[in-house]
PDB file of C-alpha atoms in Angstrom:
ATOM      1  CA  UNK A   1      64.759  13.877 182.997  1.00 41.00           C
ATOM      2  CA  UNK A   2      61.576  12.733 184.762  1.00 42.00           C
ATOM      3  CA  UNK A   3      59.979  15.263 187.049  1.00 41.00           C
ATOM      4  CA  UNK A   4      60.849  14.830 190.700  1.00 38.00           C
ATOM      5  CA  UNK A   5      57.627  14.314 192.634  1.00 42.00           C
ATOM      6  CA  UNK A   6      58.458  15.697 196.071  1.00 39.00           C
ATOM      7  CA  UNK A   7      55.064  14.627 197.413  1.00 45.00           C
ATOM      8  CA  UNK A   8      55.669  11.002 196.417  1.00 41.00           C
ATOM      9  CA  UNK A   9      59.238  11.083 197.671  1.00 44.00           C
ATOM     10  CA  UNK A  10      58.020  12.578 200.933  1.00 44.00           C
ATOM     11  CA  UNK A  11      55.449   9.787 201.346  1.00 45.00           C
ATOM     12  CA  UNK A  12      58.108   7.146 200.688  1.00 44.00           C
ATOM     13  CA  UNK A  13      60.340   8.715 203.327  1.00 46.00           C
ATOM     14  CA  UNK A  14      57.422   8.951 205.771  1.00 48.00           C
ATOM     15  CA  UNK A  15      56.744   5.232 205.287  1.00 51.00           C
ATOM     16  CA  UNK A  16      60.363   4.328 206.048  1.00 50.00           C
ATOM     17  CA  UNK A  17      60.472   6.579 209.115  1.00 52.00           C
ATOM     18  CA  UNK A  18      57.167   5.215 210.456  1.00 49.00           C
ATOM     19  CA  UNK A  19      58.273   1.635 209.967  1.00 54.00           C
ATOM     20  CA  UNK A  20      61.815   2.079 211.324  1.00 52.00           C
ATOM     21  CA  UNK A  21      61.361   4.473 214.223  1.00 49.00           C
ATOM     22  CA  UNK A  22      57.685   4.116 215.161  1.00 48.00           C
ATOM     23  CA  UNK A  23      57.241   0.427 214.258  1.00 59.00           C
ATOM     24  CA  UNK A  24      54.085   1.409 212.368  1.00 67.00           C
ATOM     25  CA  UNK A  25      52.676  -0.194 209.207  1.00 77.00           C
ATOM     26  CA  UNK A  26      50.301   2.691 208.531  1.00 78.00           C
ATOM     27  CA  UNK A  27      50.759   5.359 205.842  1.00 77.00           C
ATOM     28  CA  UNK A  28      48.174   7.881 207.058  1.00 86.00           C
ATOM     29  CA  UNK A  29      48.154  10.857 209.404  1.00 90.00           C
ATOM     30  CA  UNK A  30      47.789  10.418 213.127  1.00 92.00           C
ATOM     31  CA  UNK A  31      45.159  11.808 215.490  1.00 95.00           C
ATOM     32  CA  UNK A  32      46.912  13.680 218.310  1.00 94.00           C
ATOM     33  CA  UNK A  33      45.201  14.501 221.573  1.00 94.00           C
ATOM     34  CA  UNK A  34      45.166  18.054 223.016  1.00 92.00           C
ATOM     35  CA  UNK A  35      48.408  18.768 224.835  1.00 89.00           C
ATOM     36  CA  UNK A  36      50.146  15.693 223.406  1.00 92.00           C
ATOM     37  CA  UNK A  37      53.644  16.353 222.083  1.00 90.00           C
ATOM     38  CA  UNK A  38      53.872  15.011 218.514  1.00 89.00           C
ATOM     39  CA  UNK A  39      56.981  12.937 217.964  1.00 87.00           C
ATOM     40  CA  UNK A  40      58.090   9.903 215.985  1.00 83.00           C
ATOM     41  CA  UNK A  41      57.982   7.363 218.870  1.00 84.00           C
ATOM     42  CA  UNK A  42      54.317   8.265 219.522  1.00 88.00           C
ATOM     43  CA  UNK A  43      53.331   8.222 215.856  1.00 89.00           C
ATOM     44  CA  UNK A  44      51.930   4.700 215.837  1.00 89.00           C
ATOM     45  CA  UNK A  45      49.645   5.430 218.783  1.00 92.00           C
ATOM     46  CA  UNK A  46      48.274   8.493 216.970  1.00 94.00           C
ATOM     47  CA  UNK A  47      47.789   6.461 213.787  1.00 93.00           C
ATOM     48  CA  UNK A  48      45.923   3.752 215.673  1.00 95.00           C
ATOM     49  CA  UNK A  49      43.490   6.370 216.995  1.00 96.00           C
ATOM     50  CA  UNK A  50      42.882   7.211 213.334  1.00 96.00           C
ATOM     51  CA  UNK A  51      42.160   3.549 212.570  1.00 96.00           C
ATOM     52  CA  UNK A  52      39.768   3.270 215.530  1.00 97.00           C
ATOM     53  CA  UNK A  53      37.766   6.294 214.394  1.00 97.00           C
ATOM     54  CA  UNK A  54      37.662   5.007 210.818  1.00 97.00           C
ATOM     55  CA  UNK A  55      36.406   1.590 211.931  1.00 97.00           C
ATOM     56  CA  UNK A  56      33.642   3.259 213.950  1.00 97.00           C
ATOM     57  CA  UNK A  57      32.143   4.612 210.707  1.00 97.00           C
ATOM     58  CA  UNK A  58      32.078   1.240 208.936  1.00 97.00           C
ATOM     59  CA  UNK A  59      28.902  -0.831 209.416  1.00 95.00           C
ATOM     60  CA  UNK A  60      29.626  -4.119 211.234  1.00 95.00           C
ATOM     61  CA  UNK A  61      30.420  -7.347 209.360  1.00 94.00           C
ATOM     62  CA  UNK A  62      29.579  -9.368 207.459  1.00 92.00           C
ATOM     63  CA  UNK A  63      29.570  -6.799 204.647  1.00 93.00           C
ATOM     64  CA  UNK A  64      31.049  -6.709 201.172  1.00 96.00           C
ATOM     65  CA  UNK A  65      33.540  -3.846 201.117  1.00 97.00           C
ATOM     66  CA  UNK A  66      35.891  -2.285 198.574  1.00 97.00           C
ATOM     67  CA  UNK A  67      38.971  -0.480 199.884  1.00 97.00           C
ATOM     68  CA  UNK A  68      39.769   2.118 197.219  1.00 97.00           C
ATOM     69  CA  UNK A  69      43.400   3.210 197.143  1.00 94.00           C
ATOM     70  CA  UNK A  70      44.241   0.543 199.698  1.00 92.00           C
ATOM     71  CA  UNK A  71      48.030   0.874 199.452  1.00 88.00           C
ATOM     72  CA  UNK A  72      49.830  -2.268 200.557  1.00 88.00           C
ATOM     73  CA  UNK A  73      46.664  -3.853 201.955  1.00 93.00           C
ATOM     74  CA  UNK A  74      47.129  -3.182 205.678  1.00 93.00           C
ATOM     75  CA  UNK A  75      43.572  -1.914 206.194  1.00 95.00           C
ATOM     76  CA  UNK A  76      42.148  -4.599 203.883  1.00 96.00           C
ATOM     77  CA  UNK A  77      43.874  -7.290 205.954  1.00 95.00           C
ATOM     78  CA  UNK A  78      42.487  -5.835 209.181  1.00 96.00           C
ATOM     79  CA  UNK A  79      38.978  -5.793 207.729  1.00 97.00           C
ATOM     80  CA  UNK A  80      39.303  -9.352 206.415  1.00 96.00           C
ATOM     81  CA  UNK A  81      40.320 -10.507 209.866  1.00 95.00           C
ATOM     82  CA  UNK A  82      37.210  -8.823 211.284  1.00 96.00           C
ATOM     83  CA  UNK A  83      34.926 -10.788 208.952  1.00 96.00           C
ATOM     84  CA  UNK A  84      34.357  -8.480 205.991  1.00 96.00           C
ATOM     85  CA  UNK A  85      34.453  -9.652 202.374  1.00 96.00           C
ATOM     86  CA  UNK A  86      37.072  -7.337 200.915  1.00 96.00           C
ATOM     87  CA  UNK A  87      38.215  -6.196 197.486  1.00 96.00           C
ATOM     88  CA  UNK A  88      41.037  -3.672 197.183  1.00 96.00           C
ATOM     89  CA  UNK A  89      41.924  -1.221 194.415  1.00 96.00           C
ATOM     90  CA  UNK A  90      45.337   0.331 193.807  1.00 93.00           C
ATOM     91  CA  UNK A  91      46.975   1.701 190.639  1.00 91.00           C
ATOM     92  CA  UNK A  92      50.454   0.764 191.899  1.00 89.00           C
ATOM     93  CA  UNK A  93      51.940  -2.520 190.690  1.00 90.00           C
ATOM     94  CA  UNK A  94      54.342  -2.677 193.643  1.00 88.00           C
ATOM     95  CA  UNK A  95      51.590  -2.042 196.179  1.00 88.00           C
ATOM     96  CA  UNK A  96      49.318  -4.574 194.467  1.00 91.00           C
ATOM     97  CA  UNK A  97      51.985  -7.294 194.679  1.00 93.00           C
ATOM     98  CA  UNK A  98      52.575  -6.617 198.386  1.00 90.00           C
ATOM     99  CA  UNK A  99      48.818  -6.617 199.022  1.00 92.00           C
ATOM    100  CA  UNK A 100      48.338  -9.939 197.194  1.00 94.00           C
ATOM    101  CA  UNK A 101      50.988 -11.546 199.373  1.00 94.00           C
ATOM    102  CA  UNK A 102      49.378 -10.062 202.472  1.00 92.00           C
ATOM    103  CA  UNK A 103      45.776 -10.985 201.656  1.00 93.00           C
ATOM    104  CA  UNK A 104      46.380 -14.317 199.905  1.00 91.00           C
ATOM    105  CA  UNK A 105      43.269 -15.857 198.364  1.00 90.00           C
ATOM    106  CA  UNK A 106      40.950 -14.220 200.886  1.00 90.00           C
ATOM    107  CA  UNK A 107      40.801 -10.783 199.270  1.00 91.00           C
ATOM    108  CA  UNK A 108      40.593  -9.518 195.714  1.00 94.00           C
ATOM    109  CA  UNK A 109      43.295  -7.049 194.648  1.00 95.00           C
ATOM    110  CA  UNK A 110      42.606  -4.979 191.513  1.00 95.00           C
ATOM    111  CA  UNK A 111      45.545  -3.157 189.985  1.00 94.00           C
ATOM    112  CA  UNK A 112      43.824  -0.179 188.405  1.00 94.00           C
ATOM    113  CA  UNK A 113      42.749   3.410 188.917  1.00 94.00           C
ATOM    114  CA  UNK A 114      39.326   3.640 190.510  1.00 96.00           C
ATOM    115  CA  UNK A 115      38.036   5.507 187.464  1.00 95.00           C
ATOM    116  CA  UNK A 116      38.852   2.348 185.413  1.00 95.00           C
ATOM    117  CA  UNK A 117      37.613  -0.145 188.015  1.00 95.00           C
ATOM    118  CA  UNK A 118      35.214  -2.498 186.206  1.00 93.00           C
ATOM    119  CA  UNK A 119      33.699  -4.515 189.060  1.00 92.00           C
ATOM    120  CA  UNK A 120      29.982  -3.868 189.545  1.00 91.00           C
ATOM    121  CA  UNK A 121      29.640  -4.870 193.177  1.00 87.00           C
ATOM    122  CA  UNK A 122      27.289  -4.258 194.732  1.00 96.00           C
ATOM    123  CA  UNK A 123      29.375  -3.152 197.700  1.00 97.00           C
ATOM    124  CA  UNK A 124      27.795  -2.354 201.029  1.00 97.00           C
ATOM    125  CA  UNK A 125      30.789  -0.198 201.968  1.00 98.00           C
ATOM    126  CA  UNK A 126      33.033   1.838 199.660  1.00 98.00           C
ATOM    127  CA  UNK A 127      36.052   2.968 201.678  1.00 98.00           C
ATOM    128  CA  UNK A 128      38.543   5.762 200.999  1.00 97.00           C
ATOM    129  CA  UNK A 129      41.321   6.225 203.541  1.00 95.00           C
ATOM    130  CA  UNK A 130      43.415   9.185 202.353  1.00 93.00           C
ATOM    131  CA  UNK A 131      42.747   8.204 198.741  1.00 94.00           C
ATOM    132  CA  UNK A 132      39.686  10.243 197.821  1.00 96.00           C
ATOM    133  CA  UNK A 133      41.802  13.300 197.097  1.00 95.00           C
ATOM    134  CA  UNK A 134      43.482  11.442 194.218  1.00 94.00           C
ATOM    135  CA  UNK A 135      40.351  10.414 192.290  1.00 95.00           C
ATOM    136  CA  UNK A 136      38.403  12.443 189.766  1.00 95.00           C
ATOM    137  CA  UNK A 137      35.484  13.882 191.729  1.00 95.00           C
ATOM    138  CA  UNK A 138      32.672  13.598 189.183  1.00 95.00           C
ATOM    139  CA  UNK A 139      33.734  10.292 187.592  1.00 95.00           C
ATOM    140  CA  UNK A 140      34.194   8.664 190.981  1.00 96.00           C
ATOM    141  CA  UNK A 141      30.849   9.795 192.386  1.00 96.00           C
ATOM    142  CA  UNK A 142      29.078   8.426 189.295  1.00 96.00           C
ATOM    143  CA  UNK A 143      30.888   5.089 189.691  1.00 96.00           C
ATOM    144  CA  UNK A 144      30.114   4.968 193.409  1.00 97.00           C
ATOM    145  CA  UNK A 145      26.445   5.452 192.627  1.00 95.00           C
ATOM    146  CA  UNK A 146      26.599   2.410 190.315  1.00 96.00           C
ATOM    147  CA  UNK A 147      28.492   0.001 192.579  1.00 97.00           C
ATOM    148  CA  UNK A 148      27.041   0.966 195.980  1.00 97.00           C
ATOM    149  CA  UNK A 149      24.452  -1.485 197.299  1.00 96.00           C
ATOM    150  CA  UNK A 150      21.032  -0.265 198.430  1.00 93.00           C
ATOM    151  CA  UNK A 151      21.428   1.228 201.913  1.00 93.00           C
ATOM    152  CA  UNK A 152      25.203   1.099 201.429  1.00 96.00           C
ATOM    153  CA  UNK A 153      27.670   3.611 202.831  1.00 97.00           C
ATOM    154  CA  UNK A 154      30.622   5.542 201.432  1.00 98.00           C
ATOM    155  CA  UNK A 155      33.236   6.099 204.125  1.00 98.00           C
ATOM    156  CA  UNK A 156      35.885   8.771 203.532  1.00 98.00           C
ATOM    157  CA  UNK A 157      38.751   9.842 205.767  1.00 97.00           C
ATOM    158  CA  UNK A 158      40.712  12.510 203.951  1.00 97.00           C
ATOM    159  CA  UNK A 159      42.000  16.004 203.595  1.00 96.00           C
ATOM    160  CA  UNK A 160      40.048  18.681 201.701  1.00 97.00           C
ATOM    161  CA  UNK A 161      41.063  22.204 200.775  1.00 96.00           C
ATOM    162  CA  UNK A 162      39.307  24.880 202.803  1.00 95.00           C
ATOM    163  CA  UNK A 163      38.149  28.216 201.473  1.00 93.00           C
ATOM    164  CA  UNK A 164      41.364  29.768 202.821  1.00 92.00           C
ATOM    165  CA  UNK A 165      43.469  27.781 200.356  1.00 92.00           C
ATOM    166  CA  UNK A 166      44.910  30.252 197.855  1.00 86.00           C
ATOM    167  CA  UNK A 167      46.675  27.877 195.485  1.00 80.00           C
ATOM    168  CA  UNK A 168      50.220  28.595 196.620  1.00 75.00           C
ATOM    169  CA  UNK A 169      52.682  26.295 198.397  1.00 77.00           C
ATOM    170  CA  UNK A 170      50.734  24.976 201.381  1.00 82.00           C
ATOM    171  CA  UNK A 171      50.684  21.534 203.020  1.00 84.00           C
ATOM    172  CA  UNK A 172      47.786  19.156 202.635  1.00 87.00           C
ATOM    173  CA  UNK A 173      45.709  18.652 199.528  1.00 90.00           C
ATOM    174  CA  UNK A 174      42.491  17.266 198.154  1.00 95.00           C
ATOM    175  CA  UNK A 175      39.333  18.582 196.562  1.00 96.00           C
ATOM    176  CA  UNK A 176      37.927  21.864 197.760  1.00 96.00           C
ATOM    177  CA  UNK A 177      35.452  20.942 200.489  1.00 97.00           C
ATOM    178  CA  UNK A 178      32.699  23.281 199.332  1.00 97.00           C
ATOM    179  CA  UNK A 179      32.899  21.789 195.820  1.00 97.00           C
ATOM    180  CA  UNK A 180      32.795  18.276 197.251  1.00 97.00           C
ATOM    181  CA  UNK A 181      29.574  19.028 199.156  1.00 97.00           C
ATOM    182  CA  UNK A 182      28.052  20.527 196.026  1.00 97.00           C
ATOM    183  CA  UNK A 183      28.960  17.492 193.886  1.00 97.00           C
ATOM    184  CA  UNK A 184      27.738  14.825 196.301  1.00 97.00           C
ATOM    185  CA  UNK A 185      24.398  16.617 196.585  1.00 96.00           C
ATOM    186  CA  UNK A 186      24.105  16.743 192.794  1.00 96.00           C
ATOM    187  CA  UNK A 187      24.803  12.980 192.640  1.00 96.00           C
ATOM    188  CA  UNK A 188      22.093  12.228 195.204  1.00 95.00           C
ATOM    189  CA  UNK A 189      24.259  11.601 198.273  1.00 97.00           C
ATOM    190  CA  UNK A 190      24.131  13.244 201.671  1.00 96.00           C
ATOM    191  CA  UNK A 191      26.437  13.322 204.685  1.00 97.00           C
ATOM    192  CA  UNK A 192      25.314  11.014 207.471  1.00 97.00           C
ATOM    193  CA  UNK A 193      28.317  11.370 209.809  1.00 97.00           C
ATOM    194  CA  UNK A 194      30.868  14.181 209.805  1.00 98.00           C
ATOM    195  CA  UNK A 195      33.859  14.414 212.150  1.00 98.00           C
ATOM    196  CA  UNK A 196      36.104  17.455 211.737  1.00 98.00           C
ATOM    197  CA  UNK A 197      39.521  16.329 213.028  1.00 97.00           C
ATOM    198  CA  UNK A 198      41.627  19.020 211.379  1.00 97.00           C
ATOM    199  CA  UNK A 199      43.276  20.230 214.576  1.00 95.00           C
ATOM    200  CA  UNK A 200      44.125  16.683 215.716  1.00 96.00           C
ATOM    201  CA  UNK A 201      45.529  15.667 212.328  1.00 95.00           C
ATOM    202  CA  UNK A 202      47.483  18.899 211.769  1.00 94.00           C
ATOM    203  CA  UNK A 203      49.943  18.027 214.538  1.00 93.00           C
ATOM    204  CA  UNK A 204      51.362  15.281 212.296  1.00 91.00           C
ATOM    205  CA  UNK A 205      53.032  18.122 210.390  1.00 87.00           C
ATOM    206  CA  UNK A 206      55.257  18.633 213.431  1.00 87.00           C
ATOM    207  CA  UNK A 207      56.539  15.082 212.961  1.00 85.00           C
ATOM    208  CA  UNK A 208      57.122  15.851 209.279  1.00 78.00           C
ATOM    209  CA  UNK A 209      59.169  18.897 210.251  1.00 72.00           C
ATOM    210  CA  UNK A 210      61.183  16.834 212.718  1.00 71.00           C
ATOM    211  CA  UNK A 211      62.066  14.329 209.998  1.00 70.00           C
ATOM    212  CA  UNK A 212      63.188  16.916 207.456  1.00 65.00           C
ATOM    213  CA  UNK A 213      64.808  19.446 209.795  1.00 63.00           C
ATOM    214  CA  UNK A 214      66.347  16.965 212.210  1.00 62.00           C
ATOM    215  CA  UNK A 215      67.403  14.193 209.837  1.00 63.00           C
ATOM    216  CA  UNK A 216      67.066  14.667 206.073  1.00 66.00           C
ATOM    217  CA  UNK A 217      68.347  18.249 205.711  1.00 60.00           C
ATOM    218  CA  UNK A 218      71.389  17.831 208.034  1.00 63.00           C
ATOM    219  CA  UNK A 219      72.289  14.528 206.353  1.00 66.00           C
ATOM    220  CA  UNK A 220      72.081  16.078 202.876  1.00 72.00           C
ATOM    221  CA  UNK A 221      74.157  19.070 203.983  1.00 74.00           C
ATOM    222  CA  UNK A 222      76.798  16.833 205.554  1.00 76.00           C
ATOM    223  CA  UNK A 223      77.074  14.616 202.464  1.00 77.00           C
ATOM    224  CA  UNK A 224      77.410  17.644 200.160  1.00 78.00           C
ATOM    225  CA  UNK A 225      80.051  19.222 202.419  1.00 82.00           C
ATOM    226  CA  UNK A 226      81.981  15.957 202.560  1.00 80.00           C
ATOM    227  CA  UNK A 227      81.905  15.602 198.783  1.00 80.00           C
ATOM    228  CA  UNK A 228      83.092  19.196 198.301  1.00 84.00           C
ATOM    229  CA  UNK A 229      85.972  18.648 200.710  1.00 85.00           C
ATOM    230  CA  UNK A 230      87.074  15.240 199.445  1.00 86.00           C
ATOM    231  CA  UNK A 231      86.064  15.340 195.766  1.00 83.00           C
ATOM    232  CA  UNK A 232      85.693  19.016 194.746  1.00 83.00           C
ATOM    233  CA  UNK A 233      85.760  18.317 190.994  1.00 84.00           C
ATOM    234  CA  UNK A 234      83.101  15.628 191.300  1.00 83.00           C
ATOM    235  CA  UNK A 235      81.027  17.964 193.491  1.00 75.00           C
ATOM    236  CA  UNK A 236      81.292  20.743 190.883  1.00 86.00           C
ATOM    237  CA  UNK A 237      80.234  18.384 188.074  1.00 86.00           C
ATOM    238  CA  UNK A 238      77.337  17.057 190.131  1.00 83.00           C
ATOM    239  CA  UNK A 239      76.106  20.559 190.932  1.00 79.00           C
ATOM    240  CA  UNK A 240      76.347  21.579 187.276  1.00 82.00           C
ATOM    241  CA  UNK A 241      74.378  18.518 186.136  1.00 82.00           C
ATOM    242  CA  UNK A 242      71.788  19.119 188.853  1.00 74.00           C
ATOM    243  CA  UNK A 243      71.201  22.683 187.630  1.00 79.00           C
ATOM    244  CA  UNK A 244      71.166  21.528 184.019  1.00 78.00           C
ATOM    245  CA  UNK A 245      68.623  18.726 184.348  1.00 81.00           C
ATOM    246  CA  UNK A 246      66.471  19.846 187.291  1.00 80.00           C
ATOM    247  CA  UNK A 247      64.361  22.942 186.528  1.00 85.00           C
ATOM    248  CA  UNK A 248      64.690  25.917 188.834  1.00 82.00           C
ATOM    249  CA  UNK A 249      61.109  25.571 190.118  1.00 79.00           C
ATOM    250  CA  UNK A 250      61.757  21.974 191.152  1.00 78.00           C
ATOM    251  CA  UNK A 251      65.030  22.926 192.840  1.00 73.00           C
ATOM    252  CA  UNK A 252      63.197  25.596 194.823  1.00 71.00           C
ATOM    253  CA  UNK A 253      60.545  23.045 195.772  1.00 72.00           C
ATOM    254  CA  UNK A 254      63.208  20.627 197.030  1.00 66.00           C
ATOM    255  CA  UNK A 255      64.863  23.359 199.125  1.00 64.00           C
ATOM    256  CA  UNK A 256      61.493  24.348 200.606  1.00 63.00           C
ATOM    257  CA  UNK A 257      60.727  20.696 201.361  1.00 62.00           C
ATOM    258  CA  UNK A 258      64.019  20.280 203.207  1.00 57.00           C
ATOM    259  CA  UNK A 259      63.499  23.454 205.257  1.00 61.00           C
ATOM    260  CA  UNK A 260      59.889  22.383 205.966  1.00 57.00           C
ATOM    261  CA  UNK A 261      58.992  25.921 207.108  1.00 67.00           C
ATOM    262  CA  UNK A 262      55.708  25.912 205.203  1.00 70.00           C
ATOM    263  CA  UNK A 263      54.759  22.431 206.434  1.00 79.00           C
ATOM    264  CA  UNK A 264      53.706  23.482 209.912  1.00 87.00           C
ATOM    265  CA  UNK A 265      50.595  22.444 211.857  1.00 89.00           C
ATOM    266  CA  UNK A 266      49.373  26.058 211.686  1.00 92.00           C
ATOM    267  CA  UNK A 267      49.757  26.217 207.895  1.00 90.00           C
ATOM    268  CA  UNK A 268      47.987  22.878 207.513  1.00 92.00           C
ATOM    269  CA  UNK A 269      45.052  23.981 209.655  1.00 93.00           C
ATOM    270  CA  UNK A 270      44.690  27.214 207.734  1.00 93.00           C
ATOM    271  CA  UNK A 271      44.539  25.675 204.249  1.00 94.00           C
ATOM    272  CA  UNK A 272      42.703  22.405 204.912  1.00 96.00           C
ATOM    273  CA  UNK A 273      39.839  20.679 206.592  1.00 97.00           C
ATOM    274  CA  UNK A 274      40.307  17.026 207.469  1.00 97.00           C
ATOM    275  CA  UNK A 275      37.103  14.994 207.689  1.00 98.00           C
ATOM    276  CA  UNK A 276      35.909  11.526 208.623  1.00 98.00           C
ATOM    277  CA  UNK A 277      32.688  11.173 206.633  1.00 98.00           C
ATOM    278  CA  UNK A 278      29.952   8.636 206.061  1.00 98.00           C
ATOM    279  CA  UNK A 279      27.725   9.242 203.033  1.00 98.00           C
ATOM    280  CA  UNK A 280      24.437   7.651 202.049  1.00 97.00           C
ATOM    281  CA  UNK A 281      21.915   8.115 199.282  1.00 95.00           C
ATOM    282  CA  UNK A 282      19.243  10.648 200.167  1.00 91.00           C
ATOM    283  CA  UNK A 283      16.528   8.014 199.702  1.00 83.00           C
ATOM    284  CA  UNK A 284      18.211   5.518 202.079  1.00 73.00           C
ATOM    285  CA  UNK A 285      17.309   5.203 205.720  1.00 62.00           C
TER     286      UNK A 285
END
């Protein structure tokens, strides 16, 4: 049986919740203001603050830009409408098809991992919006050095692991931030702009907890109870097959995901640092 990727499943659920209850097309975290109560109805507003901050780091159009890990093309479409020349990279066939429909003939959609991306650019902006954590650090920095135009900028909005991350079950993800700084320096890049928004982003975990504690876990418990009451034999067979084909570690991970105790804003802040970054070559002005 294929391994159950709880992170992927969680993202899929987050997308459905955002679209259905918050009327939001975005897949990323939100930026919550001090004292604001994080909840699903306010999610889109928090996500739009994220978009506004990201756009502030991108040099004005017209520029040739590549959106790396662009998902279903929502950001690429926004940038096209603002006058940028946009290519988009995604390894997902489903996301690529949705993005092609969304962008039409105006934007290029490349269905590939960034490490296998063969376009040479040059691009004046290389953009990562919650996608940098998924690429190989060294391979990607070497490729960025090749495709980035003179005086170009690399814009990254993403989560990095802080020094407090101990490798156990903790929310967030990404490359260790200290290693990232070391590698970009070795490749000849430097940080031009650096916004630490960890505290503002961390509050999105409260929305995550609301979804799992208030909706997913009670629904799963109710369905299981109903099956046990109405179809006890079928429930017993299902439970036996579940234990047979799903390893114990994965079952424990699913239970922890449903409880969502470890996915708190406090736990996120402790293990991560979330940054909006603009990088340039050290020799560029």
